[in-house]
Amino acid sequence: MAQTAVSGAALSKPGEPAPSRNGSGPALSPDKLIQIYRLMYLSRRTDDREIILKNQQKIFFQISGAGHEALLVAAALSLRSGYDWFFPYYRDRALSLALGTTVEEHFLQAVGAATDTASGGRQMPSHWSSPELHIVTPSSSTATQCLQAVGCAEAALYLQQHPEAAEPHQGDYREFRKVDFHGDEVVYVSLGDGATSEGEFWEAVSTASNLKLPVLFVVEDNGYAISVPVEVNTPGGNISPLLAGFPNFYFAEVDGTDPLACLAAFDTAVAHCRARLGPALVHGHVVRLYAHSFSDDVRLYRPETERQAEALRDPIHNFQMHLLREGILDAEALEVLEKEVDEQVRQAAERALSAPLPSTEPAAILRHQYSEDYDPTRPVLQTTPASEGSPRTMADLINACLHDEMRRDSRIVVFGEDVADCSREEYLENKQVKGKGGVFKLTAGLQCEYGSGRAFNSSLAEAAIVGRAIGMAVHGLKPVAEIQFFDYIWPAMHQLRNELPLIRWRSNGGFAAPAVIRVPIGGYLTGGAIYHSQSGESLFTHTPGIRVVYPSNALDANGLLRTAIRCDDPVLFFEHKRLYRESYGRAPYPGPDYAIPFGKANIVREGKHLTVITYGAIVPRALQAAQRAARELGIETEVLDLRTLNPYDWEAIATSVQKTNRVLVAHEDMISWGYGAEIAARIGEELFDSLDAPVRRLGALDTFVAYQPALEDAILPQPEGIFQAIASLAKY
Ligand SMILES: Cc1ncc(C[n+]2csc(CCOP(=O)(O)OP(=O)(O)O)c2C)c(N)n1
Ligand SMILES: [Mg+2]
């Protein structure tokens, strides 16, 4: 049950600044105060040196944390490096340094060195990443990190309740995904005032509140999002009062240029999260002393007067004055400290400038796109089906695979919209209801068997489903999430395009997010219409870093889902809705270890006159057309079911085309820019000498699927059309 809301009562209310340490908190030692100043100054000098390097064209991008230092040093000092988890914003240089990244590492990323520990020259500067320090590789997308932090915090709670899940295991992804958990870790995530307008921020706050997750949100409010002032982004110009209604939170609004006030707020916020009372949000009012980035000219939208007023709030200058005034440092000691830091920064920059650059060999560039440890295409993964009992549908065998794998691997959690049997557990316990288990019933019984902690309903928020899955996977779990319909995958597109497939590559192998996202897809539903019939797989095969699987029958679905779950890469697993309960392609239960390697096509019909390359719901339709072509025209068609679209089985394609010399690539998705375009182009390029006819393609009309069944029939490819294409190709 939700606990009573914890607002900022313990320290401050939204809209009111937290009291400074100077007033109420325990006094900090002089050493601590000097440490704070040193870190703040180090951060500023690192920015200043980067700006010089950018002016000299020795680095290629610069974005500074100038003005944010006090807030971020305080945050870092309240948390535990390498113990808590961090999803920082690009302004968080001071946090990153305070957690233990080195100035040299900052410069190595700025020059794009091979030895850039965060990304090997792949990510811009100020995108820190460190597996040891638990600084999770960031993208440049504003606010995507919030949902990932939420997922990471969910994993922290899950592991607290299921410590056995952390145990190592040989033979699947677990061999390579060590789980590092403590039971009371806190997850830090920060963002700017502008980024709070992103829906993903609100999805994250909402989920963290609802699930009482140990997430510490930090809003670094510098009053601008590039040139857009805060009142344009935030109704009323202040995010704190807008957030105040979320239950379970600890809120604090602080002067983010005062490190001591910040420290007091963070100490309480972190304690709230660590005690598992819920999330916290610290809203710090900071200043952006430089332009948004090096490419921005602040004079175009901020008058001199405003900039001068802001300069008076420079946290470095003001804290320096504080230390002098309080007698913590005298002018001489201050000069010594600053000289030391200046020299440290100068030397670090010099070393970074002579660092080796990354290899430009394609193999080196492509490294870490996928797991180097676990190859899901290995032929040895293929096992023989046990074939127990009577034939069962694709829906049955996917459900059976989920049951088997959850039994075998306690790191698996299943979630999505409506996937639970029943969120109100008491209805199940009192046997008042049977339970739903998915709109297609693919997840039926999982909650009843494995508990509500392992199979549960998400909120209706697709970005959150995928973003949370990423955060869980980063912290070692194996999320098997569901997007209810492919047609509604789009809110998650940001996470699916810019995040999930990139975690490993952009961190140069430092992090991985081997989540499985199951997605019912496709049409032929008679009345499915525009929003329950969509295809669009090529949008995802065009995104490197994510495996794309698309089975056409029950046995393949079972074996491929098992490989998807056991492998160490993120997988998009498409399930054709029309095939779920089709009589075509049913199979007996193949046993709990049946698996099929990725990238291995299946010849579902042998033939010598031409080849049809296809997948999904076109497989049974192509078979129907091939049988008719044999019967009526004596044409023997070979039908190749690709089964996985990334990777795909080029060897099988080449072998078949070299045998038949004629090829039709057929799919359900629209013809233009579809998956077949790539396959056809490659055949034209590499197998031209084997062809006796132009490569043909067949797909849906270039439009969405209409509701009226006659229109649906006319829009989607039908066996008749495939038959005609076969006949004309054979004649060519
Ligand atoms: C999703 C997304 N949209 C747009 C951008 C381009 N962009 C980069 S930073 C930025 C402004 C961010 O402002 P704020 O969140 O206030 O952070 P600040 O830069 O002020 O620290 C924008 C629009 C982006 N990186 N990501
Ligand atoms: Mg801002």
PDB file of C-alpha atoms in Angstrom, residues 502-601:
ATOM      1  CA  LEU A 502      23.689   1.760 -28.234  1.00  0.00           C
ATOM      2  CA  ILE A 503      24.456   1.012 -24.599  1.00  0.00           C
ATOM      3  CA  ARG A 504      27.244  -1.426 -25.452  1.00  0.00           C
ATOM      4  CA  TRP A 505      28.758   0.335 -28.468  1.00  0.00           C
ATOM      5  CA  ARG A 506      28.803   3.856 -27.081  1.00  0.00           C
ATOM      6  CA  SER A 507      30.419   2.643 -23.856  1.00  0.00           C
ATOM      7  CA  ASN A 508      32.973   0.665 -25.867  1.00  0.00           C
ATOM      8  CA  GLY A 509      31.849  -2.532 -24.197  1.00  0.00           C
ATOM      9  CA  GLY A 510      31.699  -1.063 -20.689  1.00  0.00           C
ATOM     10  CA  PHE A 511      27.951  -1.595 -20.272  1.00  0.00           C
ATOM     11  CA  ALA A 512      25.316  -3.803 -21.898  1.00  0.00           C
ATOM     12  CA  ALA A 513      21.520  -3.968 -21.833  1.00  0.00           C
ATOM     13  CA  PRO A 514      20.531  -7.411 -23.091  1.00  0.00           C
ATOM     14  CA  ALA A 515      16.780  -6.900 -22.716  1.00  0.00           C
ATOM     15  CA  VAL A 516      14.159  -8.745 -24.748  1.00  0.00           C
ATOM     16  CA  ILE A 517      11.227  -6.730 -26.080  1.00  0.00           C
ATOM     17  CA  ARG A 518       8.364  -8.893 -27.354  1.00  0.00           C
ATOM     18  CA  VAL A 519       6.059  -7.189 -29.815  1.00  0.00           C
ATOM     19  CA  PRO A 520       2.885  -8.569 -31.439  1.00  0.00           C
ATOM     20  CA  ILE A 521       2.968  -7.355 -35.034  1.00  0.00           C
ATOM     21  CA  GLY A 522       1.210  -7.559 -38.379  1.00  0.00           C
ATOM     22  CA  GLY A 523      -2.194  -7.710 -40.004  1.00  0.00           C
ATOM     23  CA  TYR A 524      -4.498 -10.173 -41.793  1.00  0.00           C
ATOM     24  CA  LEU A 525      -6.884  -9.764 -38.853  1.00  0.00           C
ATOM     25  CA  THR A 526     -10.059  -8.941 -40.808  1.00  0.00           C
ATOM     26  CA  GLY A 527     -10.888  -5.601 -39.257  1.00  0.00           C
ATOM     27  CA  GLY A 528      -7.532  -4.876 -37.624  1.00  0.00           C
ATOM     28  CA  ALA A 529      -7.413  -1.580 -39.488  1.00  0.00           C
ATOM     29  CA  ILE A 530      -4.734   1.084 -39.306  1.00  0.00           C
ATOM     30  CA  TYR A 531      -3.763   0.715 -35.669  1.00  0.00           C
ATOM     31  CA  HIS A 532      -3.753  -3.059 -35.191  1.00  0.00           C
ATOM     32  CA  SER A 533      -2.146  -4.222 -38.436  1.00  0.00           C
ATOM     33  CA  GLN A 534       1.131  -2.401 -38.814  1.00  0.00           C
ATOM     34  CA  SER A 535       4.455  -3.814 -39.897  1.00  0.00           C
ATOM     35  CA  GLY A 536       7.705  -1.853 -40.002  1.00  0.00           C
ATOM     36  CA  GLU A 537      10.498  -4.253 -39.106  1.00  0.00           C
ATOM     37  CA  SER A 538      12.992  -2.564 -41.429  1.00  0.00           C
ATOM     38  CA  LEU A 539      12.981   0.513 -39.175  1.00  0.00           C
ATOM     39  CA  PHE A 540      14.633  -1.683 -36.582  1.00  0.00           C
ATOM     40  CA  THR A 541      16.892  -3.730 -38.839  1.00  0.00           C
ATOM     41  CA  HIS A 542      18.186  -0.310 -39.894  1.00  0.00           C
ATOM     42  CA  THR A 543      19.317   0.255 -36.303  1.00  0.00           C
ATOM     43  CA  PRO A 544      22.622  -1.448 -35.525  1.00  0.00           C
ATOM     44  CA  GLY A 545      22.992  -3.040 -32.103  1.00  0.00           C
ATOM     45  CA  ILE A 546      19.647  -4.766 -31.737  1.00  0.00           C
ATOM     46  CA  ARG A 547      18.777  -8.288 -32.906  1.00  0.00           C
ATOM     47  CA  VAL A 548      15.510  -8.629 -34.767  1.00  0.00           C
ATOM     48  CA  VAL A 549      13.669 -11.960 -34.699  1.00  0.00           C
ATOM     49  CA  TYR A 550      10.483 -12.803 -36.609  1.00  0.00           C
ATOM     50  CA  PRO A 551       9.320 -16.435 -36.369  1.00  0.00           C
ATOM     51  CA  SER A 552       6.640 -17.939 -38.601  1.00  0.00           C
ATOM     52  CA  ASN A 553       5.608 -21.016 -36.609  1.00  0.00           C
ATOM     53  CA  ALA A 554       5.220 -22.362 -33.091  1.00  0.00           C
ATOM     54  CA  LEU A 555       8.417 -24.367 -32.883  1.00  0.00           C
ATOM     55  CA  ASP A 556      10.598 -21.544 -34.206  1.00  0.00           C
ATOM     56  CA  ALA A 557       8.955 -19.070 -31.870  1.00  0.00           C
ATOM     57  CA  ASN A 558       9.756 -21.294 -28.915  1.00  0.00           C
ATOM     58  CA  GLY A 559      13.353 -21.991 -29.899  1.00  0.00           C
ATOM     59  CA  LEU A 560      14.152 -18.443 -30.973  1.00  0.00           C
ATOM     60  CA  LEU A 561      12.621 -16.854 -27.885  1.00  0.00           C
ATOM     61  CA  ARG A 562      14.807 -19.106 -25.767  1.00  0.00           C
ATOM     62  CA  THR A 563      17.904 -17.960 -27.636  1.00  0.00           C
ATOM     63  CA  ALA A 564      16.748 -14.354 -27.319  1.00  0.00           C
ATOM     64  CA  ILE A 565      16.408 -14.686 -23.553  1.00  0.00           C
ATOM     65  CA  ARG A 566      19.671 -16.533 -23.024  1.00  0.00           C
ATOM     66  CA  CYS A 567      21.800 -14.307 -25.233  1.00  0.00           C
ATOM     67  CA  ASP A 568      23.719 -11.224 -24.224  1.00  0.00           C
ATOM     68  CA  ASP A 569      22.319  -8.787 -26.813  1.00  0.00           C
ATOM     69  CA  PRO A 570      19.142  -6.724 -26.844  1.00  0.00           C
ATOM     70  CA  VAL A 571      16.483  -8.463 -28.920  1.00  0.00           C
ATOM     71  CA  LEU A 572      13.315  -7.216 -30.565  1.00  0.00           C
ATOM     72  CA  PHE A 573      11.109 -10.277 -30.817  1.00  0.00           C
ATOM     73  CA  PHE A 574       8.241  -9.896 -33.289  1.00  0.00           C
ATOM     74  CA  GLU A 575       5.268 -12.215 -32.930  1.00  0.00           C
ATOM     75  CA  HIS A 576       2.727 -12.211 -35.714  1.00  0.00           C
ATOM     76  CA  LYS A 577      -0.734 -11.881 -34.189  1.00  0.00           C
ATOM     77  CA  ARG A 578      -2.391 -13.799 -37.001  1.00  0.00           C
ATOM     78  CA  LEU A 579       0.000 -16.710 -36.469  1.00  0.00           C
ATOM     79  CA  TYR A 580      -0.610 -16.940 -32.707  1.00  0.00           C
ATOM     80  CA  ARG A 581      -3.427 -19.460 -33.067  1.00  0.00           C
ATOM     81  CA  GLU A 582      -3.205 -20.502 -36.698  1.00  0.00           C
ATOM     82  CA  SER A 583      -3.466 -24.209 -37.452  1.00  0.00           C
ATOM     83  CA  TYR A 584      -0.440 -23.762 -39.718  1.00  0.00           C
ATOM     84  CA  GLY A 585       2.842 -24.345 -37.946  1.00  0.00           C
ATOM     85  CA  ARG A 586       1.620 -25.906 -34.720  1.00  0.00           C
ATOM     86  CA  ALA A 587       4.065 -28.204 -32.984  1.00  0.00           C
ATOM     87  CA  PRO A 588       4.358 -30.400 -29.914  1.00  0.00           C
ATOM     88  CA  TYR A 589       6.116 -28.862 -26.899  1.00  0.00           C
ATOM     89  CA  PRO A 590       9.829 -29.219 -27.672  1.00  0.00           C
ATOM     90  CA  GLY A 591      11.089 -29.367 -24.069  1.00  0.00           C
ATOM     91  CA  PRO A 592      12.619 -26.761 -21.738  1.00  0.00           C
ATOM     92  CA  ASP A 593      15.931 -26.402 -23.550  1.00  0.00           C
ATOM     93  CA  TYR A 594      14.921 -26.258 -27.167  1.00  0.00           C
ATOM     94  CA  ALA A 595      16.839 -23.506 -28.940  1.00  0.00           C
ATOM     95  CA  ILE A 596      17.536 -22.265 -32.441  1.00  0.00           C
ATOM     96  CA  PRO A 597      20.554 -20.112 -33.287  1.00  0.00           C
ATOM     97  CA  PHE A 598      19.986 -16.669 -34.793  1.00  0.00           C
ATOM     98  CA  GLY A 599      20.895 -16.116 -38.440  1.00  0.00           C
ATOM     99  CA  LYS A 600      19.864 -19.571 -39.631  1.00  0.00           C
ATOM    100  CA  ALA A 601      17.140 -19.607 -42.284  1.00  0.00           C
TER     101      ALA A 601
END
